[in-house]
Amino acid sequence: MNDSALELLLDNHDIKPTANRFLVARTLHDAEQPLSLLELEAIIGTVDKSTILRTLNLFRENHLVHVIEGGDGCVRYEICQSHHHDEDEDAHLHFFCEKCGQTICLSDKHIPQIELPDGYITHSANFMIKGLCPKCAKKIH
Ligand SMILES: [Zn+2]
Ligand SMILES: [Zn+2]
C-alpha cells in the first residue's frame, strides 16, 4: 500500500494523519503480522511508548485495527483490511506459535459465526489457535 492509499485509509476511519499516526499505521501495515506495543516500539524507535499507545487506542476506537488477545498474554494489533464499517469481513483466525512466540494471521480462515443466546450483542471476536508454526514444527521432527 503506498503512502497516499494509507493516508486515505486513515481518512476513511476519521483519523487525521499526523506524522506519528502515519508511522504507526505504516509499521503495522508493513509487518504483515500482528504486533504488540513492545514490538511496535522496538521497530519504530523514534516515538515514545505512551504516544504509540494513545495512537493505538485511537485506531481501535475508529476500527482501523483489530485487537488480538491471547498468545503470550500481550495484546497485539493489526490493520483491519475490512472494506465495510459495519460488517468486518476481515475477521480471521490467528495462530500463536508457542516456540518462537510469533502471532501469525491466517487471513483466509474466517472466524466461524457462533449463534449466541438471546440478548447477547457481539462487538468483536478473537479466535486464537496455539501450537507450533511450520518452521518450528520442522525443527522438532
Ligand atoms: Zn514458530
Ligand atoms: Zn490477522
mmCIF file of C-alpha atoms and ligand atoms in Angstrom:
data_model
loop_
_atom_site.group_PDB
_atom_site.id
_atom_site.type_symbol
_atom_site.label_atom_id
_atom_site.label_comp_id
_atom_site.label_asym_id
_atom_site.label_seq_id
_atom_site.Cartn_x
_atom_site.Cartn_y
_atom_site.Cartn_z
ATOM 1 C CA MET A 1 0.000 0.000 0.000
ATOM 2 C CA ASN A 2 1.530 3.359 -0.989
ATOM 3 C CA ASP A 3 1.543 6.467 1.195
ATOM 4 C CA SER A 4 -1.493 8.109 -0.346
ATOM 5 C CA ALA A 5 -3.535 4.900 -0.056
ATOM 6 C CA LEU A 6 -2.561 4.621 3.595
ATOM 7 C CA GLU A 7 -3.449 8.256 4.172
ATOM 8 C CA LEU A 8 -6.821 7.631 2.559
ATOM 9 C CA LEU A 9 -7.336 4.618 4.821
ATOM 10 C CA LEU A 10 -6.730 6.804 7.899
ATOM 11 C CA ASP A 11 -9.034 9.429 6.443
ATOM 12 C CA ASN A 12 -11.745 6.824 5.827
ATOM 13 C CA HIS A 13 -11.609 5.993 9.527
ATOM 14 C CA ASP A 14 -11.882 9.684 10.516
ATOM 15 C CA ILE A 15 -8.284 9.757 11.723
ATOM 16 C CA LYS A 16 -6.268 12.878 10.943
ATOM 17 C CA PRO A 17 -2.995 11.572 9.513
ATOM 18 C CA THR A 18 -0.352 13.181 11.718
ATOM 19 C CA ALA A 19 3.254 12.074 11.238
ATOM 20 C CA ASN A 20 3.171 9.733 14.257
ATOM 21 C CA ARG A 21 -0.168 8.175 13.359
ATOM 22 C CA PHE A 22 1.013 7.637 9.852
ATOM 23 C CA LEU A 23 4.202 5.984 11.085
ATOM 24 C CA VAL A 24 2.333 3.615 13.424
ATOM 25 C CA ALA A 25 -0.142 2.678 10.669
ATOM 26 C CA ARG A 26 2.689 2.175 8.184
ATOM 27 C CA THR A 27 4.603 -0.058 10.610
ATOM 28 C CA LEU A 28 1.531 -2.170 11.390
ATOM 29 C CA HIS A 29 0.697 -2.484 7.720
ATOM 30 C CA ASP A 30 4.200 -3.483 6.634
ATOM 31 C CA ALA A 31 4.670 -6.022 9.447
ATOM 32 C CA GLU A 32 2.125 -8.422 7.885
ATOM 33 C CA GLN A 33 1.563 -9.945 11.294
ATOM 34 C CA PRO A 34 0.014 -8.541 14.469
ATOM 35 C CA LEU A 35 2.404 -6.554 16.682
ATOM 36 C CA SER A 36 2.377 -5.852 20.398
ATOM 37 C CA LEU A 37 3.077 -2.417 21.858
ATOM 38 C CA LEU A 38 6.624 -3.513 22.735
ATOM 39 C CA GLU A 39 7.277 -4.883 19.269
ATOM 40 C CA LEU A 40 5.978 -1.669 17.701
ATOM 41 C CA GLU A 41 8.133 0.428 19.997
ATOM 42 C CA ALA A 42 11.213 -1.629 19.092
ATOM 43 C CA ILE A 43 10.591 -1.240 15.351
ATOM 44 C CA ILE A 44 9.668 2.447 15.372
ATOM 45 C CA GLY A 45 12.279 3.615 17.856
ATOM 46 C CA THR A 46 11.616 7.338 17.421
ATOM 47 C CA VAL A 47 8.183 7.567 19.057
ATOM 48 C CA ASP A 48 7.705 7.054 22.789
ATOM 49 C CA LYS A 49 5.543 4.278 24.159
ATOM 50 C CA SER A 50 2.747 6.476 25.521
ATOM 51 C CA THR A 51 2.305 8.174 22.139
ATOM 52 C CA ILE A 52 2.156 4.804 20.410
ATOM 53 C CA LEU A 53 -0.383 3.573 22.945
ATOM 54 C CA ARG A 54 -2.529 6.700 22.506
ATOM 55 C CA THR A 55 -2.373 6.218 18.755
ATOM 56 C CA LEU A 56 -3.354 2.551 19.046
ATOM 57 C CA ASN A 57 -6.301 3.441 21.264
ATOM 58 C CA LEU A 58 -7.491 5.961 18.691
ATOM 59 C CA PHE A 59 -7.082 3.374 15.927
ATOM 60 C CA ARG A 60 -9.041 0.894 17.999
ATOM 61 C CA GLU A 61 -11.888 3.341 18.663
ATOM 62 C CA ASN A 62 -12.102 4.144 14.958
ATOM 63 C CA HIS A 63 -11.964 0.472 13.930
ATOM 64 C CA LEU A 64 -8.742 0.842 11.977
ATOM 65 C CA VAL A 65 -7.104 -2.014 13.895
ATOM 66 C CA HIS A 66 -8.058 -5.416 15.150
ATOM 67 C CA VAL A 67 -7.037 -6.100 18.722
ATOM 68 C CA ILE A 68 -5.858 -9.658 19.202
ATOM 69 C CA GLU A 69 -5.726 -11.185 22.645
ATOM 70 C CA GLY A 70 -4.275 -14.466 23.725
ATOM 71 C CA GLY A 71 -0.952 -15.985 22.833
ATOM 72 C CA ASP A 72 1.654 -14.906 25.370
ATOM 73 C CA GLY A 73 -0.665 -12.502 27.197
ATOM 74 C CA CYS A 74 0.434 -9.460 25.168
ATOM 75 C CA VAL A 75 -2.302 -7.672 23.260
ATOM 76 C CA ARG A 76 -1.392 -7.312 19.582
ATOM 77 C CA TYR A 77 -2.687 -5.011 16.880
ATOM 78 C CA GLU A 78 -3.136 -5.325 13.143
ATOM 79 C CA ILE A 79 -4.638 -3.119 10.448
ATOM 80 C CA CYS A 80 -8.180 -4.185 9.646
ATOM 81 C CA GLN A 81 -8.469 -4.843 5.904
ATOM 82 C CA SER A 82 -12.242 -4.717 6.003
ATOM 83 C CA HIS A 83 -14.000 -2.687 3.334
ATOM 84 C CA HIS A 84 -17.148 -2.030 5.337
ATOM 85 C CA HIS A 85 -17.621 -0.083 8.511
ATOM 86 C CA ASP A 86 -20.445 -2.128 9.979
ATOM 87 C CA GLU A 87 -19.531 -5.573 8.842
ATOM 88 C CA ASP A 88 -15.998 -6.826 9.409
ATOM 89 C CA GLU A 89 -15.344 -9.380 6.693
ATOM 90 C CA ASP A 90 -11.663 -9.393 7.629
ATOM 91 C CA ALA A 91 -12.144 -11.143 10.985
ATOM 92 C CA HIS A 92 -9.837 -14.149 10.722
ATOM 93 C CA LEU A 93 -8.145 -16.805 12.802
ATOM 94 C CA HIS A 94 -4.743 -16.284 14.382
ATOM 95 C CA PHE A 95 -2.118 -18.799 15.287
ATOM 96 C CA PHE A 96 0.271 -18.367 18.185
ATOM 97 C CA CYS A 97 3.484 -20.375 17.995
ATOM 98 C CA GLU A 98 4.459 -21.481 21.491
ATOM 99 C CA LYS A 99 8.063 -21.980 20.392
ATOM 100 C CA CYS A 100 9.046 -18.774 18.573
ATOM 101 C CA GLY A 101 6.307 -16.590 20.089
ATOM 102 C CA GLN A 102 5.046 -15.275 16.754
ATOM 103 C CA THR A 103 1.419 -14.438 16.183
ATOM 104 C CA ILE A 104 0.518 -15.293 12.611
ATOM 105 C CA CYS A 105 -2.516 -14.196 10.564
ATOM 106 C CA LEU A 106 -4.462 -16.988 8.959
ATOM 107 C CA SER A 107 -6.088 -14.427 6.702
ATOM 108 C CA ASP A 108 -8.192 -16.809 4.631
ATOM 109 C CA LYS A 109 -9.509 -18.696 7.668
ATOM 110 C CA HIS A 110 -12.568 -16.831 8.830
ATOM 111 C CA ILE A 111 -13.929 -16.811 12.343
ATOM 112 C CA PRO A 112 -16.987 -19.078 12.345
ATOM 113 C CA GLN A 113 -20.309 -17.441 13.086
ATOM 114 C CA ILE A 114 -21.457 -18.573 16.512
ATOM 115 C CA GLU A 115 -25.080 -18.107 17.379
ATOM 116 C CA LEU A 116 -25.330 -16.590 20.835
ATOM 117 C CA PRO A 117 -28.225 -16.938 23.271
ATOM 118 C CA ASP A 118 -30.906 -14.220 23.180
ATOM 119 C CA GLY A 119 -29.870 -10.848 24.497
ATOM 120 C CA TYR A 120 -26.150 -11.014 23.736
ATOM 121 C CA ILE A 121 -24.642 -8.484 21.336
ATOM 122 C CA THR A 122 -21.264 -9.240 19.725
ATOM 123 C CA HIS A 123 -18.783 -6.416 19.220
ATOM 124 C CA SER A 124 -15.698 -8.410 18.376
ATOM 125 C CA ALA A 125 -14.368 -11.939 18.482
ATOM 126 C CA ASN A 126 -10.946 -13.439 18.982
ATOM 127 C CA PHE A 127 -10.060 -16.843 17.674
ATOM 128 C CA MET A 128 -6.547 -17.953 18.563
ATOM 129 C CA ILE A 129 -5.063 -21.357 17.936
ATOM 130 C CA LYS A 130 -1.854 -22.275 19.758
ATOM 131 C CA GLY A 131 0.807 -24.755 18.799
ATOM 132 C CA LEU A 132 3.826 -24.878 16.521
ATOM 133 C CA CYS A 133 4.260 -22.898 13.325
ATOM 134 C CA PRO A 134 5.541 -24.803 10.261
ATOM 135 C CA LYS A 135 9.125 -23.576 10.816
ATOM 136 C CA CYS A 136 9.252 -24.666 14.459
ATOM 137 C CA ALA A 137 7.421 -27.923 13.801
ATOM 138 C CA LYS A 138 10.086 -28.817 11.240
ATOM 139 C CA LYS A 139 12.891 -28.290 13.742
ATOM 140 C CA ILE A 140 11.391 -30.807 16.149
ATOM 141 C CA HIS A 141 10.818 -33.669 13.742
HETATM 142 ZN ZN ZN B 1 7.361 -20.853 15.477
HETATM 143 ZN ZN ZN B 2 -4.528 -11.117 11.479
#
